[in-house]
PDB file of C-alpha atoms and ligand atoms in Angstrom:
ATOM      1  CA  MET A   1    -124.222  37.732 -66.158  1.00  0.00           C
ATOM      2  CA  THR A   2    -121.274  35.391 -66.605  1.00  0.00           C
ATOM      3  CA  THR A   3    -119.012  36.443 -69.456  1.00  0.00           C
ATOM      4  CA  VAL A   4    -117.668  33.868 -71.911  1.00  0.00           C
ATOM      5  CA  SER A   5    -114.163  34.357 -70.454  1.00  0.00           C
ATOM      6  CA  GLU A   6    -115.443  33.784 -66.945  1.00  0.00           C
ATOM      7  CA  ALA A   7    -117.209  30.607 -68.003  1.00  0.00           C
ATOM      8  CA  ILE A   8    -114.153  29.295 -69.882  1.00  0.00           C
ATOM      9  CA  LEU A   9    -111.736  30.136 -67.088  1.00  0.00           C
ATOM     10  CA  SER A  10    -113.873  28.760 -64.290  1.00  0.00           C
ATOM     11  CA  ARG A  11    -114.922  25.531 -66.039  1.00  0.00           C
ATOM     12  CA  ARG A  12    -113.066  22.541 -64.648  1.00  0.00           C
ATOM     13  CA  SER A  13    -113.814  18.854 -64.594  1.00  0.00           C
ATOM     14  CA  ILE A  14    -115.793  18.415 -61.388  1.00  0.00           C
ATOM     15  CA  ARG A  15    -115.588  15.033 -59.689  1.00  0.00           C
ATOM     16  CA  ALA A  16    -117.803  15.471 -56.619  1.00  0.00           C
ATOM     17  CA  PHE A  17    -121.368  16.776 -56.853  1.00  0.00           C
ATOM     18  CA  LEU A  18    -124.103  17.660 -54.375  1.00  0.00           C
ATOM     19  CA  ASP A  19    -127.148  15.460 -54.034  1.00  0.00           C
ATOM     20  CA  LYS A  20    -129.313  18.271 -55.368  1.00  0.00           C
ATOM     21  CA  PRO A  21    -131.601  17.820 -58.385  1.00  0.00           C
ATOM     22  CA  VAL A  22    -131.324  19.938 -61.520  1.00  0.00           C
ATOM     23  CA  ALA A  23    -134.638  21.339 -62.764  1.00  0.00           C
ATOM     24  CA  PRO A  24    -135.724  19.518 -65.966  1.00  0.00           C
ATOM     25  CA  ASP A  25    -136.488  22.840 -67.685  1.00  0.00           C
ATOM     26  CA  LEU A  26    -132.944  24.032 -66.966  1.00  0.00           C
ATOM     27  CA  ILE A  27    -131.466  20.882 -68.532  1.00  0.00           C
ATOM     28  CA  LYS A  28    -133.669  21.414 -71.600  1.00  0.00           C
ATOM     29  CA  LYS A  29    -132.693  25.087 -71.827  1.00  0.00           C
ATOM     30  CA  ILE A  30    -128.965  24.308 -71.628  1.00  0.00           C
ATOM     31  CA  ILE A  31    -129.122  21.618 -74.305  1.00  0.00           C
ATOM     32  CA  THR A  32    -131.327  23.742 -76.583  1.00  0.00           C
ATOM     33  CA  GLN A  33    -128.881  26.659 -76.363  1.00  0.00           C
ATOM     34  CA  SER A  34    -125.880  24.336 -76.771  1.00  0.00           C
ATOM     35  CA  ALA A  35    -127.286  23.070 -80.044  1.00  0.00           C
ATOM     36  CA  ARG A  36    -126.482  26.515 -81.494  1.00  0.00           C
ATOM     37  CA  ALA A  37    -122.979  25.000 -81.821  1.00  0.00           C
ATOM     38  CA  PRO A  38    -121.589  25.208 -85.349  1.00  0.00           C
ATOM     39  CA  SER A  39    -121.252  22.117 -87.502  1.00  0.00           C
ATOM     40  CA  GLY A  40    -119.995  21.761 -91.059  1.00  0.00           C
ATOM     41  CA  GLY A  41    -122.963  22.113 -93.419  1.00  0.00           C
ATOM     42  CA  ASN A  42    -125.085  22.543 -90.291  1.00  0.00           C
ATOM     43  CA  LEU A  43    -125.384  18.736 -90.166  1.00  0.00           C
ATOM     44  CA  GLN A  44    -125.862  18.868 -86.360  1.00  0.00           C
ATOM     45  CA  PRO A  45    -124.398  15.363 -86.179  1.00  0.00           C
ATOM     46  CA  TRP A  46    -125.182  14.724 -82.525  1.00  0.00           C
ATOM     47  CA  TYR A  47    -127.541  12.765 -80.323  1.00  0.00           C
ATOM     48  CA  VAL A  48    -127.922  13.362 -76.588  1.00  0.00           C
ATOM     49  CA  ASP A  49    -129.567  11.023 -74.068  1.00  0.00           C
ATOM     50  CA  VAL A  50    -130.407  12.520 -70.683  1.00  0.00           C
ATOM     51  CA  VAL A  51    -130.539  10.134 -67.751  1.00  0.00           C
ATOM     52  CA  THR A  52    -132.190  11.325 -64.516  1.00  0.00           C
ATOM     53  CA  GLY A  53    -134.554  10.114 -61.800  1.00  0.00           C
ATOM     54  CA  ASP A  54    -135.519   6.428 -61.864  1.00  0.00           C
ATOM     55  CA  SER A  55    -133.450   5.628 -64.948  1.00  0.00           C
ATOM     56  CA  HIS A  56    -130.412   7.215 -63.261  1.00  0.00           C
ATOM     57  CA  LYS A  57    -130.863   4.863 -60.292  1.00  0.00           C
ATOM     58  CA  LYS A  58    -131.469   1.898 -62.607  1.00  0.00           C
ATOM     59  CA  LEU A  59    -128.266   2.653 -64.506  1.00  0.00           C
ATOM     60  CA  LEU A  60    -126.154   2.968 -61.361  1.00  0.00           C
ATOM     61  CA  ASP A  61    -127.497  -0.348 -60.058  1.00  0.00           C
ATOM     62  CA  LEU A  62    -126.777  -1.963 -63.415  1.00  0.00           C
ATOM     63  CA  MET A  63    -123.244  -0.547 -63.449  1.00  0.00           C
ATOM     64  CA  ASP A  64    -122.573  -1.975 -59.984  1.00  0.00           C
ATOM     65  CA  LYS A  65    -123.189  -5.442 -61.412  1.00  0.00           C
ATOM     66  CA  LYS A  66    -121.331  -4.834 -64.665  1.00  0.00           C
ATOM     67  CA  ILE A  67    -118.231  -3.526 -62.907  1.00  0.00           C
ATOM     68  CA  ALA A  68    -118.218  -6.462 -60.480  1.00  0.00           C
ATOM     69  CA  ASP A  69    -118.738  -9.028 -63.266  1.00  0.00           C
ATOM     70  CA  ASN A  70    -116.412  -7.448 -65.789  1.00  0.00           C
ATOM     71  CA  PRO A  71    -113.936  -4.918 -64.339  1.00  0.00           C
ATOM     72  CA  ALA A  72    -111.882  -4.959 -67.549  1.00  0.00           C
ATOM     73  CA  GLY A  73    -114.813  -3.492 -69.460  1.00  0.00           C
ATOM     74  CA  GLU A  74    -116.320  -4.311 -72.831  1.00  0.00           C
ATOM     75  CA  THR A  75    -115.433  -3.892 -76.474  1.00  0.00           C
ATOM     76  CA  ARG A  76    -115.089  -0.173 -77.073  1.00  0.00           C
ATOM     77  CA  ASP A  77    -116.444   1.666 -80.094  1.00  0.00           C
ATOM     78  CA  TYR A  78    -113.209   3.668 -80.450  1.00  0.00           C
ATOM     79  CA  ASP A  79    -109.702   3.993 -78.967  1.00  0.00           C
ATOM     80  CA  PHE A  80    -109.376   6.502 -76.124  1.00  0.00           C
ATOM     81  CA  TYR A  81    -105.770   7.289 -77.023  1.00  0.00           C
ATOM     82  CA  PRO A  82    -103.449   6.399 -79.913  1.00  0.00           C
ATOM     83  CA  SER A  83    -101.389   3.329 -78.965  1.00  0.00           C
ATOM     84  CA  ASP A  84     -98.002   4.981 -79.526  1.00  0.00           C
ATOM     85  CA  LEU A  85     -98.536   8.361 -77.890  1.00  0.00           C
ATOM     86  CA  PRO A  86     -95.321  10.440 -78.041  1.00  0.00           C
ATOM     87  CA  ASP A  87     -93.682  11.413 -74.709  1.00  0.00           C
ATOM     88  CA  LYS A  88     -94.908  14.993 -74.894  1.00  0.00           C
ATOM     89  CA  TYR A  89     -98.496  13.769 -74.515  1.00  0.00           C
ATOM     90  CA  THR A  90     -97.780  10.869 -72.166  1.00  0.00           C
ATOM     91  CA  ASN A  91     -96.070  13.303 -69.803  1.00  0.00           C
ATOM     92  CA  ARG A  92     -99.059  15.630 -69.766  1.00  0.00           C
ATOM     93  CA  ARG A  93    -101.372  12.713 -69.129  1.00  0.00           C
ATOM     94  CA  ARG A  94     -99.225  11.410 -66.262  1.00  0.00           C
ATOM     95  CA  ALA A  95     -98.893  14.869 -64.691  1.00  0.00           C
ATOM     96  CA  THR A  96    -102.667  15.321 -64.790  1.00  0.00           C
ATOM     97  CA  GLY A  97    -103.281  11.869 -63.288  1.00  0.00           C
ATOM     98  CA  ALA A  98    -100.672  12.447 -60.580  1.00  0.00           C
ATOM     99  CA  GLY A  99    -102.145  15.844 -59.652  1.00  0.00           C
ATOM    100  CA  LEU A 100    -105.624  14.417 -59.502  1.00  0.00           C
ATOM    101  CA  TYR A 101    -104.647  11.492 -57.265  1.00  0.00           C
ATOM    102  CA  GLU A 102    -102.686  13.830 -55.034  1.00  0.00           C
ATOM    103  CA  ALA A 103    -105.783  16.024 -54.644  1.00  0.00           C
ATOM    104  CA  MET A 104    -107.719  12.918 -53.635  1.00  0.00           C
ATOM    105  CA  GLY A 105    -105.017  11.875 -51.173  1.00  0.00           C
ATOM    106  CA  ILE A 106    -104.268   8.701 -53.163  1.00  0.00           C
ATOM    107  CA  ALA A 107    -100.693   7.490 -53.634  1.00  0.00           C
ATOM    108  CA  TYR A 108     -99.949   7.047 -57.364  1.00  0.00           C
ATOM    109  CA  ASP A 109     -98.933   3.404 -56.857  1.00  0.00           C
ATOM    110  CA  ASP A 110    -102.026   2.508 -54.782  1.00  0.00           C
ATOM    111  CA  LYS A 111    -103.835   0.642 -57.536  1.00  0.00           C
ATOM    112  CA  LEU A 112    -106.794  -0.362 -55.365  1.00  0.00           C
ATOM    113  CA  ALA A 113    -107.527   3.202 -54.263  1.00  0.00           C
ATOM    114  CA  ARG A 114    -107.124   4.381 -57.867  1.00  0.00           C
ATOM    115  CA  TRP A 115    -109.643   1.787 -59.024  1.00  0.00           C
ATOM    116  CA  ASP A 116    -112.090   2.916 -56.315  1.00  0.00           C
ATOM    117  CA  ALA A 117    -111.666   6.494 -57.539  1.00  0.00           C
ATOM    118  CA  MET A 118    -112.119   5.372 -61.164  1.00  0.00           C
ATOM    119  CA  LYS A 119    -115.361   3.595 -60.257  1.00  0.00           C
ATOM    120  CA  LEU A 120    -116.886   6.927 -59.162  1.00  0.00           C
ATOM    121  CA  ASN A 121    -117.117   7.717 -62.877  1.00  0.00           C
ATOM    122  CA  TRP A 122    -119.885   5.148 -63.152  1.00  0.00           C
ATOM    123  CA  GLU A 123    -121.852   6.971 -60.450  1.00  0.00           C
ATOM    124  CA  PHE A 124    -121.454  10.301 -62.275  1.00  0.00           C
ATOM    125  CA  PHE A 125    -119.388  11.368 -59.248  1.00  0.00           C
ATOM    126  CA  GLY A 126    -122.677  11.850 -57.400  1.00  0.00           C
ATOM    127  CA  ALA A 127    -124.246  14.106 -60.061  1.00  0.00           C
ATOM    128  CA  PRO A 128    -128.007  13.673 -60.464  1.00  0.00           C
ATOM    129  CA  VAL A 129    -127.896  14.075 -64.252  1.00  0.00           C
ATOM    130  CA  GLY A 130    -126.024  11.983 -66.790  1.00  0.00           C
ATOM    131  CA  LEU A 131    -125.775  13.078 -70.397  1.00  0.00           C
ATOM    132  CA  PHE A 132    -124.698  10.645 -73.085  1.00  0.00           C
ATOM    133  CA  PHE A 133    -123.467  11.567 -76.528  1.00  0.00           C
ATOM    134  CA  SER A 134    -123.600   9.395 -79.599  1.00  0.00           C
ATOM    135  CA  ILE A 135    -123.079   9.871 -83.309  1.00  0.00           C
ATOM    136  CA  ASP A 136    -123.965   7.961 -86.485  1.00  0.00           C
ATOM    137  CA  LYS A 137    -121.330   5.368 -87.403  1.00  0.00           C
ATOM    138  CA  PHE A 138    -120.922   6.725 -90.926  1.00  0.00           C
ATOM    139  CA  MET A 139    -119.869  10.165 -89.655  1.00  0.00           C
ATOM    140  CA  GLY A 140    -116.179  11.063 -89.918  1.00  0.00           C
ATOM    141  CA  LYS A 141    -113.568  12.848 -87.793  1.00  0.00           C
ATOM    142  CA  ASN A 142    -114.940  16.179 -88.935  1.00  0.00           C
ATOM    143  CA  GLN A 143    -118.387  15.527 -87.466  1.00  0.00           C
ATOM    144  CA  TRP A 144    -116.887  14.138 -84.224  1.00  0.00           C
ATOM    145  CA  CYS A 145    -115.246  17.547 -83.795  1.00  0.00           C
ATOM    146  CA  HIS A 146    -118.608  19.234 -84.128  1.00  0.00           C
ATOM    147  CA  LEU A 147    -120.125  16.970 -81.495  1.00  0.00           C
ATOM    148  CA  GLY A 148    -117.309  18.182 -79.225  1.00  0.00           C
ATOM    149  CA  MET A 149    -118.422  21.769 -79.820  1.00  0.00           C
ATOM    150  CA  LEU A 150    -121.905  20.915 -78.588  1.00  0.00           C
ATOM    151  CA  MET A 151    -120.394  19.298 -75.506  1.00  0.00           C
ATOM    152  CA  GLN A 152    -118.212  22.307 -74.787  1.00  0.00           C
ATOM    153  CA  ASN A 153    -121.246  24.586 -75.098  1.00  0.00           C
ATOM    154  CA  ILE A 154    -123.064  22.451 -72.535  1.00  0.00           C
ATOM    155  CA  SER A 155    -120.157  22.668 -70.119  1.00  0.00           C
ATOM    156  CA  LEU A 156    -119.953  26.466 -70.451  1.00  0.00           C
ATOM    157  CA  LEU A 157    -123.698  27.044 -70.199  1.00  0.00           C
ATOM    158  CA  ALA A 158    -123.641  24.832 -67.110  1.00  0.00           C
ATOM    159  CA  ILE A 159    -121.273  27.372 -65.514  1.00  0.00           C
ATOM    160  CA  GLU A 160    -123.519  30.278 -66.483  1.00  0.00           C
ATOM    161  CA  ASN A 161    -126.374  28.486 -64.717  1.00  0.00           C
ATOM    162  CA  GLY A 162    -124.459  27.726 -61.519  1.00  0.00           C
ATOM    163  CA  LEU A 163    -123.871  24.095 -62.513  1.00  0.00           C
ATOM    164  CA  ALA A 164    -120.762  22.014 -63.159  1.00  0.00           C
ATOM    165  CA  THR A 165    -119.808  19.125 -65.423  1.00  0.00           C
ATOM    166  CA  CYS A 166    -117.310  16.375 -66.010  1.00  0.00           C
ATOM    167  CA  MET A 167    -116.978  14.861 -69.461  1.00  0.00           C
ATOM    168  CA  GLN A 168    -116.635  11.115 -69.128  1.00  0.00           C
ATOM    169  CA  GLU A 169    -115.261   8.796 -71.760  1.00  0.00           C
ATOM    170  CA  ALA A 170    -115.160   6.241 -68.911  1.00  0.00           C
ATOM    171  CA  TRP A 171    -118.710   5.307 -69.882  1.00  0.00           C
ATOM    172  CA  ALA A 172    -117.399   4.061 -73.221  1.00  0.00           C
ATOM    173  CA  VAL A 173    -115.516   1.339 -71.300  1.00  0.00           C
ATOM    174  CA  TYR A 174    -118.988  -0.197 -71.062  1.00  0.00           C
ATOM    175  CA  SER A 175    -120.177   0.667 -74.584  1.00  0.00           C
ATOM    176  CA  GLU A 176    -122.197  -2.531 -75.037  1.00  0.00           C
ATOM    177  CA  THR A 177    -124.082  -1.943 -71.790  1.00  0.00           C
ATOM    178  CA  MET A 178    -124.704   1.670 -72.749  1.00  0.00           C
ATOM    179  CA  HIS A 179    -125.927   0.699 -76.225  1.00  0.00           C
ATOM    180  CA  ASP A 180    -128.458  -1.617 -74.574  1.00  0.00           C
ATOM    181  CA  PHE A 181    -129.417   0.722 -71.759  1.00  0.00           C
ATOM    182  CA  LEU A 182    -129.993   3.697 -74.047  1.00  0.00           C
ATOM    183  CA  ASN A 183    -131.479   1.496 -76.734  1.00  0.00           C
ATOM    184  CA  LEU A 184    -129.138   2.958 -79.337  1.00  0.00           C
ATOM    185  CA  PRO A 185    -129.473   1.634 -82.880  1.00  0.00           C
ATOM    186  CA  ASP A 186    -126.615  -0.577 -84.196  1.00  0.00           C
ATOM    187  CA  GLU A 187    -125.550   2.138 -86.586  1.00  0.00           C
ATOM    188  CA  ARG A 188    -124.777   4.527 -83.715  1.00  0.00           C
ATOM    189  CA  VAL A 189    -121.390   4.988 -81.991  1.00  0.00           C
ATOM    190  CA  PHE A 190    -121.614   5.526 -78.252  1.00  0.00           C
ATOM    191  CA  TYR A 191    -119.084   8.298 -77.636  1.00  0.00           C
ATOM    192  CA  CYS A 192    -119.057   9.706 -74.144  1.00  0.00           C
ATOM    193  CA  GLY A 193    -120.910  10.626 -70.997  1.00  0.00           C
ATOM    194  CA  MET A 194    -121.084  13.852 -69.017  1.00  0.00           C
ATOM    195  CA  ALA A 195    -121.947  14.318 -65.359  1.00  0.00           C
ATOM    196  CA  LEU A 196    -124.059  17.421 -64.744  1.00  0.00           C
ATOM    197  CA  GLY A 197    -125.020  18.855 -61.383  1.00  0.00           C
ATOM    198  CA  TYR A 198    -124.100  21.214 -58.580  1.00  0.00           C
ATOM    199  CA  GLU A 199    -120.468  21.175 -57.494  1.00  0.00           C
ATOM    200  CA  ASP A 200    -119.610  20.021 -53.995  1.00  0.00           C
ATOM    201  CA  LYS A 201    -117.339  22.951 -53.207  1.00  0.00           C
ATOM    202  CA  THR A 202    -116.058  21.306 -50.037  1.00  0.00           C
ATOM    203  CA  ALA A 203    -114.580  18.310 -51.897  1.00  0.00           C
ATOM    204  CA  GLN A 204    -110.769  18.262 -52.106  1.00  0.00           C
ATOM    205  CA  VAL A 205    -110.848  16.603 -55.531  1.00  0.00           C
ATOM    206  CA  ASN A 206    -112.577  19.669 -56.974  1.00  0.00           C
ATOM    207  CA  LYS A 207    -109.720  21.913 -55.898  1.00  0.00           C
ATOM    208  CA  PHE A 208    -107.396  20.371 -58.490  1.00  0.00           C
ATOM    209  CA  ILE A 209    -106.628  22.714 -61.389  1.00  0.00           C
ATOM    210  CA  THR A 210    -104.935  21.311 -64.489  1.00  0.00           C
ATOM    211  CA  GLU A 211    -101.990  22.971 -66.236  1.00  0.00           C
ATOM    212  CA  ARG A 212    -101.983  24.427 -69.750  1.00  0.00           C
ATOM    213  CA  GLU A 213     -99.023  24.923 -72.058  1.00  0.00           C
ATOM    214  CA  LYS A 214     -97.835  28.441 -72.809  1.00  0.00           C
ATOM    215  CA  LEU A 215     -98.968  29.964 -76.101  1.00  0.00           C
ATOM    216  CA  VAL A 216     -95.532  29.642 -77.749  1.00  0.00           C
ATOM    217  CA  LYS A 217     -95.670  25.856 -77.324  1.00  0.00           C
ATOM    218  CA  PHE A 218     -98.615  25.396 -79.622  1.00  0.00           C
ATOM    219  CA  VAL A 219     -99.226  28.594 -81.607  1.00  0.00           C
ATOM    220  CA  SER A 220     -97.260  29.779 -84.626  1.00  0.00           C
ATOM    221  CA  PHE A 221     -97.814  33.316 -85.753  1.00  0.00           C
ATOM    222  CA  ILE A 222     -97.105  33.496 -89.472  1.00  0.00           C
ATOM    223  CA  ASP A 223     -96.436  37.170 -90.248  1.00  0.00           C
TER     224      ASP A 223
HETATM  225  C1  FMN B 301    -114.092  13.904 -74.109  1.00  0.00           C
HETATM  226  C2  FMN B 301    -113.547  13.913 -72.720  1.00  0.00           C
HETATM  227  C3  FMN B 301    -113.675  12.789 -71.931  1.00  0.00           C
HETATM  228  C4  FMN B 301    -113.217  12.784 -70.612  1.00  0.00           C
HETATM  229  N1  FMN B 301    -113.405  11.672 -69.844  1.00  0.00           N
HETATM  230  C5  FMN B 301    -113.107  11.708 -68.523  1.00  0.00           C
HETATM  231  C6  FMN B 301    -113.453  10.607 -67.687  1.00  0.00           C
HETATM  232  O1  FMN B 301    -113.939   9.577 -68.130  1.00  0.00           O
HETATM  233  N2  FMN B 301    -113.237  10.722 -66.358  1.00  0.00           N
HETATM  234  C7  FMN B 301    -112.667  11.849 -65.811  1.00  0.00           C
HETATM  235  O2  FMN B 301    -112.489  11.885 -64.585  1.00  0.00           O
HETATM  236  N3  FMN B 301    -112.315  12.895 -66.594  1.00  0.00           N
HETATM  237  C8  FMN B 301    -112.538  12.862 -67.925  1.00  0.00           C
HETATM  238  N4  FMN B 301    -112.237  13.933 -68.736  1.00  0.00           N
HETATM  239  C9  FMN B 301    -111.678  15.152 -68.125  1.00  0.00           C
HETATM  240  C10 FMN B 301    -110.232  15.417 -68.496  1.00  0.00           C
HETATM  241  O3  FMN B 301    -109.382  14.632 -67.721  1.00  0.00           O
HETATM  242  C11 FMN B 301    -109.996  16.910 -68.254  1.00  0.00           C
HETATM  243  O4  FMN B 301    -110.770  17.646 -69.158  1.00  0.00           O
HETATM  244  C12 FMN B 301    -108.543  17.341 -68.391  1.00  0.00           C
HETATM  245  O5  FMN B 301    -107.728  16.701 -67.453  1.00  0.00           O
HETATM  246  C13 FMN B 301    -108.416  18.866 -68.233  1.00  0.00           C
HETATM  247  O6  FMN B 301    -108.916  19.260 -66.968  1.00  0.00           O
HETATM  248  P1  FMN B 301    -110.124  20.292 -66.800  1.00  0.00           P
HETATM  249  O7  FMN B 301    -111.311  19.748 -67.546  1.00  0.00           O
HETATM  250  O8  FMN B 301    -110.368  20.351 -65.322  1.00  0.00           O
HETATM  251  O9  FMN B 301    -109.684  21.592 -67.380  1.00  0.00           O
HETATM  252  C14 FMN B 301    -112.608  13.937 -70.078  1.00  0.00           C
HETATM  253  C15 FMN B 301    -112.454  15.059 -70.896  1.00  0.00           C
HETATM  254  C16 FMN B 301    -112.913  15.052 -72.192  1.00  0.00           C
HETATM  255  C17 FMN B 301    -112.743  16.276 -73.039  1.00  0.00           C
END
């Protein structure tokens, strides 16, 4: 049995998946267990849409057209990053991007190749299952945090079950399309997607491991 530490330490964002289906009962089990996530007042402020099979194919075909017609994307429901991100964070973001492109054999200044790599997001990187997360518009920052806990549970339970994930805010670049496709009510915010499937262990891109800051950089022990 996978321990929690093993699941946490082996979880990575996986960006190449095998063309191998995930049993529907396993998807249901993982989401059911993930919903044991805590939430303030036990509001459980989350909605999950699972896209597989024919609807998965329909979505990928639709995205092909949307990306071609509108590569800049649509009006987003929220900002991915604050506009004036201090250097400390910008540097981490750049280092992660650079490492990822290096793993894919893409030169950092090769914008075309980077765009081709970016577009793989909208194919779930080959994963047969797409999960989408949304939340009621009236919910606040607090409840968004709790939705994140559900998502983290899914990514860890995926590991326990031999699966892998990549969280994907890239889908929110096409929020209007996703609202329509998932038939979300107007009062819902489309947050994020998640690719779920079996890792392609031969893919170079999956060998990339991101850095983490040392404890002293972000923890204060108040004795
Ligand atoms: C909410 C959320 C959204 C993300 N969206 C994307 C995405 O759209 N595409 C992508 O390739 N990675 C995405 N990531 C993955 C992050 O880049 C990744 O978690 C980070 O670089 C740390 O790497 P690790 O997950 O391998 O530990 C997202 C992560 C989170 C938490």
